[in-house]
Coordinates of C-alpha atoms and ligand atoms in Angstrom, one line a residue:
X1 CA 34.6 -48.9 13.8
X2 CA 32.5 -51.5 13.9
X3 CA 29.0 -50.8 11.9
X4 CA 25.5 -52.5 13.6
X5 CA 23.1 -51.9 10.7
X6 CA 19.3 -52.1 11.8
X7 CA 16.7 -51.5 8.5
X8 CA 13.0 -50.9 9.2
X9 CA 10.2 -50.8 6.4
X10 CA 9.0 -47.4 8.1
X11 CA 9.2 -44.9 11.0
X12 CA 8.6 -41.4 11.4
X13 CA 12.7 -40.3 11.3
X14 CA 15.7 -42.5 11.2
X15 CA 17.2 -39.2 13.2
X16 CA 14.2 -39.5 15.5
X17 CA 14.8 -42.9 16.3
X18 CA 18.4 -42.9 16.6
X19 CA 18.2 -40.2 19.1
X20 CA 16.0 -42.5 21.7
X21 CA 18.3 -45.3 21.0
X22 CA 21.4 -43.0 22.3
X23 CA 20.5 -44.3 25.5
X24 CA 21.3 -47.5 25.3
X25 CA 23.2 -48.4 21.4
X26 CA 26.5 -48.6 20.6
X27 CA 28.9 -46.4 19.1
X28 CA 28.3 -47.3 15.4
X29 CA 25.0 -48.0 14.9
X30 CA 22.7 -47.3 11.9
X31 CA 19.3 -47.2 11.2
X32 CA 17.8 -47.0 8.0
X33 CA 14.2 -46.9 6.6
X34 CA 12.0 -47.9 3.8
X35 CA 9.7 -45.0 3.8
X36 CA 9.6 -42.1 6.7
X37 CA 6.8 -40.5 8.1
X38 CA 7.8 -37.6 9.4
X39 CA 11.1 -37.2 7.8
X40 CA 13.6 -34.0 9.1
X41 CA 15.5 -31.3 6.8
X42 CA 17.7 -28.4 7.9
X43 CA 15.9 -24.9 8.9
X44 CA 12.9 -26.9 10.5
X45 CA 12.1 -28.1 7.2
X46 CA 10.3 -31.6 5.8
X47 CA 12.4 -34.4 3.9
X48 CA 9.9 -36.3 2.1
X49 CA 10.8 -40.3 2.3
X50 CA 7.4 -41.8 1.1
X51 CA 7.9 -44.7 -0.9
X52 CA 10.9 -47.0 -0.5
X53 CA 12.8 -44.9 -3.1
X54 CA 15.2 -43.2 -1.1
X55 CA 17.8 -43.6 1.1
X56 CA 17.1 -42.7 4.5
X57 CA 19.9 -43.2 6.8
X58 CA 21.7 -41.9 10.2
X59 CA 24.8 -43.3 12.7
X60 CA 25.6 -42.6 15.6
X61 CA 28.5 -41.9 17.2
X62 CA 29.8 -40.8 20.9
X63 CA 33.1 -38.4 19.8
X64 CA 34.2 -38.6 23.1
X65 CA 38.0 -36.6 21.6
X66 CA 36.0 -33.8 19.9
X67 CA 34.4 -31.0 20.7
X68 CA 31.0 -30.3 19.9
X69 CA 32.3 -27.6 17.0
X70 CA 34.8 -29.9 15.2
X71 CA 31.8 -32.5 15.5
X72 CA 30.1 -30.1 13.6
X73 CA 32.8 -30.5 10.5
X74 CA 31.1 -34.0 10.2
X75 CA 28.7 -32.8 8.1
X76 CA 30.9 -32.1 5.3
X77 CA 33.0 -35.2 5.9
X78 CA 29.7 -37.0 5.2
X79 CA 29.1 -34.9 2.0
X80 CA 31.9 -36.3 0.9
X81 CA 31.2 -39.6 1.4
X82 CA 27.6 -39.4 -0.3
X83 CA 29.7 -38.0 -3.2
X84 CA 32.5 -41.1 -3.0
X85 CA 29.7 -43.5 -2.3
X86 CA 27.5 -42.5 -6.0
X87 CA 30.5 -42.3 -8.0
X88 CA 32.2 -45.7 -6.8
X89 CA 28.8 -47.1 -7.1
X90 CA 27.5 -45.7 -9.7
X91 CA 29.8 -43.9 -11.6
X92 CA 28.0 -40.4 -12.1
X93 CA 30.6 -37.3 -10.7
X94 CA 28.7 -35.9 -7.7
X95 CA 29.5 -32.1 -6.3
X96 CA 29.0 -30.3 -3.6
X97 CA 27.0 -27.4 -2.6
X98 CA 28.5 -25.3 0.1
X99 CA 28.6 -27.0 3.0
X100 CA 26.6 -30.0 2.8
X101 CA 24.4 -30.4 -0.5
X102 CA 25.2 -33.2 -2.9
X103 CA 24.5 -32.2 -6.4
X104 CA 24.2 -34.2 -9.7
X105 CA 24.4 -32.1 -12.6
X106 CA 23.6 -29.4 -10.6
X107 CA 20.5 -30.5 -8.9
X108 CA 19.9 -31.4 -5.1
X109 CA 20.5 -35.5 -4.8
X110 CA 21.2 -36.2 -1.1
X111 CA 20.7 -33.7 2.0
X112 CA 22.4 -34.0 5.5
X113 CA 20.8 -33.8 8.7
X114 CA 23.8 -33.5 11.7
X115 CA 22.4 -33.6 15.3
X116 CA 24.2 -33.6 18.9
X117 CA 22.3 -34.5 22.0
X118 CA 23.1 -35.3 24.8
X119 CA 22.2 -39.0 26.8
X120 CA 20.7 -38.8 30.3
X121 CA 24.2 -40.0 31.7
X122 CA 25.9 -37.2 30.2
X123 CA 27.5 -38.9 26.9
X124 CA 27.4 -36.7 23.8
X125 CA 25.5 -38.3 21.1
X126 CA 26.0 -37.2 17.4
X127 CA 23.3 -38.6 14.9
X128 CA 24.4 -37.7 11.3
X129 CA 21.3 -38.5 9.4
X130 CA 21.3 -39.2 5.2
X131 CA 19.2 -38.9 2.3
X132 CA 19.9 -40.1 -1.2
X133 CA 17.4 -39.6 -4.0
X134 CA 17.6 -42.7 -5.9
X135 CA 14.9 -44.1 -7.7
X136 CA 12.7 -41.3 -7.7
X137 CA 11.1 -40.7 -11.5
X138 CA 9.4 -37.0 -10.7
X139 CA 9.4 -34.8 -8.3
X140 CA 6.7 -32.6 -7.1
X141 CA 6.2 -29.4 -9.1
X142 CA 7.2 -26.7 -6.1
X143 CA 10.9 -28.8 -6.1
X144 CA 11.4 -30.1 -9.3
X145 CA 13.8 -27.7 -10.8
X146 CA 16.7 -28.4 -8.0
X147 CA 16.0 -32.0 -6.9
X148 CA 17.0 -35.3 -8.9
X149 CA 17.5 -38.3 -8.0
X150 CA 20.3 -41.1 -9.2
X151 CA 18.0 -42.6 -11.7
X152 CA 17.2 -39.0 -13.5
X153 CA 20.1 -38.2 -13.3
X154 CA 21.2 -41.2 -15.6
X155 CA 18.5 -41.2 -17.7
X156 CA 18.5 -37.5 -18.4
X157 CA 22.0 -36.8 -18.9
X158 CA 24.4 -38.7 -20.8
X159 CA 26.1 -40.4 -17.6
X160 CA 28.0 -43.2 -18.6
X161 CA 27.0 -44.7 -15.4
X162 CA 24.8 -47.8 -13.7
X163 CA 21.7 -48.1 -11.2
X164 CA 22.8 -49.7 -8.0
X165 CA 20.1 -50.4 -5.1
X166 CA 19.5 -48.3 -1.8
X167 CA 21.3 -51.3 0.1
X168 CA 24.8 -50.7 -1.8
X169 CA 24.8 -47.4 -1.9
X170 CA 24.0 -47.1 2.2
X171 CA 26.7 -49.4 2.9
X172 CA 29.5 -47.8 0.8
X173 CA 28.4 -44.7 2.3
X174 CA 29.3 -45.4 5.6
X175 CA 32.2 -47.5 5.1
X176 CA 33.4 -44.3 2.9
X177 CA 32.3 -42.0 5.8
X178 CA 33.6 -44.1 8.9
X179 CA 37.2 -44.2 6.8
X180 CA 37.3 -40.4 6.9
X181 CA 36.0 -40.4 10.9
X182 CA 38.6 -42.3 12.0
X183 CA 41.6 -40.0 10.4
X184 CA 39.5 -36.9 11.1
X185 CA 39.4 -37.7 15.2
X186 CA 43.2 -38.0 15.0
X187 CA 43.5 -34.8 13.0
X188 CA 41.0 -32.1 14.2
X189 CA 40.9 -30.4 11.2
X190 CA 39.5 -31.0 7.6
X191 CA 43.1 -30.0 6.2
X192 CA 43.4 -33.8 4.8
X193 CA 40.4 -33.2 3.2
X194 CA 40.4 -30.0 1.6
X195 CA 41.4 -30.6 -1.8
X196 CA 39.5 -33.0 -2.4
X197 CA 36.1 -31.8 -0.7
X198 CA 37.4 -28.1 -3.0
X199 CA 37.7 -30.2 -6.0
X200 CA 34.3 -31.0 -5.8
X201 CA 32.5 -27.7 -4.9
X202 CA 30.6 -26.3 -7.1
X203 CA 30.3 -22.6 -5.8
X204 CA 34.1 -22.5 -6.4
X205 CA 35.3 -19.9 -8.7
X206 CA 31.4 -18.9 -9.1
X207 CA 30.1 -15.8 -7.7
X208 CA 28.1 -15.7 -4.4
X209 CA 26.2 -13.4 -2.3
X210 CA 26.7 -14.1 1.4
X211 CA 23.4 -13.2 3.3
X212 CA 24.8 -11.7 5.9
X213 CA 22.8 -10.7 8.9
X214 CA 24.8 -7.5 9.6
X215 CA 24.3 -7.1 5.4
X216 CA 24.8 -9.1 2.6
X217 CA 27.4 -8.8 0.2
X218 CA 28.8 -10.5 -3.2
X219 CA 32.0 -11.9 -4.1
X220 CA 33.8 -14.8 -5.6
X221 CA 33.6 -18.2 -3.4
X222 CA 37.9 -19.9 -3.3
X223 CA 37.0 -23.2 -1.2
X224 CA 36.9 -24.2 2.4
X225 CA 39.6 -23.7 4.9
X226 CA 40.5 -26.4 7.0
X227 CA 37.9 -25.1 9.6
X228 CA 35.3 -25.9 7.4
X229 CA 34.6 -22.2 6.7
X230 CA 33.8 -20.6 2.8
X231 CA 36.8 -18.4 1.6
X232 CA 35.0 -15.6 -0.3
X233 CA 36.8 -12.8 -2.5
X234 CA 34.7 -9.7 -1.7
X235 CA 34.5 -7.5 -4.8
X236 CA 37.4 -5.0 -2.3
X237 CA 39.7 -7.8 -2.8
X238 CA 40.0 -8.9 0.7
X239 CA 38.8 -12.3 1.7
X240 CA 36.9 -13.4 4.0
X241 CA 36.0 -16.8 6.1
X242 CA 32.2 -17.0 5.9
X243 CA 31.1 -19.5 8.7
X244 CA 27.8 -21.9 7.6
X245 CA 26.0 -21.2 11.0
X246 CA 26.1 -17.5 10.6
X247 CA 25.0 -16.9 7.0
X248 CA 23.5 -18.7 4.2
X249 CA 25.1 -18.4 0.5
X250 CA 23.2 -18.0 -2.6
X251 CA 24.5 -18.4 -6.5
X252 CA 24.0 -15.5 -8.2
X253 CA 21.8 -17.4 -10.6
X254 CA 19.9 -19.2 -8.3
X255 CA 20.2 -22.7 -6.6
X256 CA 23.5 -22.7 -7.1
Ligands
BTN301 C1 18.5 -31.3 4.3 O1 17.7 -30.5 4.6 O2 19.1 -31.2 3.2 C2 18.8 -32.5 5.1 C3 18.0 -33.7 4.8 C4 18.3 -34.9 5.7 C5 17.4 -36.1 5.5 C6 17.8 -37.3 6.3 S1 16.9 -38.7 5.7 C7 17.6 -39.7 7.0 C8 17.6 -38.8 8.3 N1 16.3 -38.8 9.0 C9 15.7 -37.6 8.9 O3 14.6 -37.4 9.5 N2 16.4 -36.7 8.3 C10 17.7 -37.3 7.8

């Protein structure tokens, strides 16, 4: 796939933009920002983006040979690109939080914004939107305990690793990320990727509690299946296939 990359200083959401340009852009298309006003999270929540210290980033895509819930597996195929894209650049190991958190010694570094829409002639439109903490020194008080940023995350541990800019890290993002596209739309499933999107997750092994709407319960967290879904261990021994749009998982301990 062929990547059109457009950068602006600010706007008020890469997403946001991206979206109105499904009308008329190509298949491919990026669009990145300095600083966003009114940057998106998950859950209706904020993404701060203030001051040309973050990667902000979203592509779109028209995946005319899947189906809006294997588009929704795109999400984690992304997480694992963030994770390729700080470790090839800047050689600090990045996990993953169940489904779509990338960690750095176990604090928040990049979050994932997947949107479908569809265009007024009828083409389905997915925008998968990207933000990578980079350069970031502090964080605000209310946050500071799960967020980091590439540069804290080298200076407070003892990564053996390197700065690289915004630019670098956005582009080996997406070439990671299209790479993993192209073999997903052949394959449907995330079995290609299991392993190595299991070797990475950092809920594996650890115990969970699965906030259930029909009632929460506890066990011990095995991976994803090739759907995408958690395997949990309930403490009865069977196991179950938790699904991210039904329940939200919590560490025991907290974050994660
Ligand atoms: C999350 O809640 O973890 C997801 C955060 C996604 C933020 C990115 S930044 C680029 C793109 N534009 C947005 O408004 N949101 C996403």
């Amino acid at each position: 796939m062929e990547l059109i990359y457009h950068y602006f200083d600010e706007v008020d959401s890469t997403n946001t933009q991206l979206k109105k340009a499904a009308e008329n852009a190509p298949q491919g298309t990026v669009y990145s920002a300095g600083r966003q006003t009114a940057g998106r999270g998950r859950s209706g929540h904020t993404w701060e983006t203030p001051q040309n210290d973050s990667v902000a980033t979203s592509l779109l895509l028209f995946p005319e040979d899947l189906t809006p819930a294997q588009s929704a597996l795109l999400t984690p195929l992304a997480a694992l690109a963030v994770c390729d894209a700080i470790e090839e650049c800047c050689g600090i190991p990045a996990q993953i939080k169940w489904v779509n958190d990338v960690l750095l010694f176990q604090k928040k570094v990049s979050g994932i914004l997947t949107e479908q829409i569809w265009t007024k002639d009828g083409r389905r439109a997915v925008i998968i939107g990207i933000g990578i903490n980079v350069h970031q020194r502090n964080f605000p008080p209310e946050i500071a305990d799960i967020a980091t940023s590439v540069y804290l995350a080298l200076t407070q541990s003892k990564a053996d690793g390197r700065m690289r800019g915004r630019k670098e890290l956005t582009e080996t993002l997406w070439r990671n990320f299209t790479g993993y596209y192209e073999r997903f739309v052949r394959k449907k499933d995330l079995a290609f990727v299991m392993e190595r999107y299991n070797e990475r997750l950092i809920n594996r092994g650890r115990r969970c509690r699965i906030l259930d709407p029909k009632g929460a319960y506890e066990g011990t967290a095995l991976g994803i299946d090739e759907a995408g879904r958690l395997s949990v261990r309930t403490d009865g021994g069977a196991v179950r296939a938790v699904d991210s749009g039904e329940v939200s998982v919590r560490g025991i301990m907290g974050y994660v």
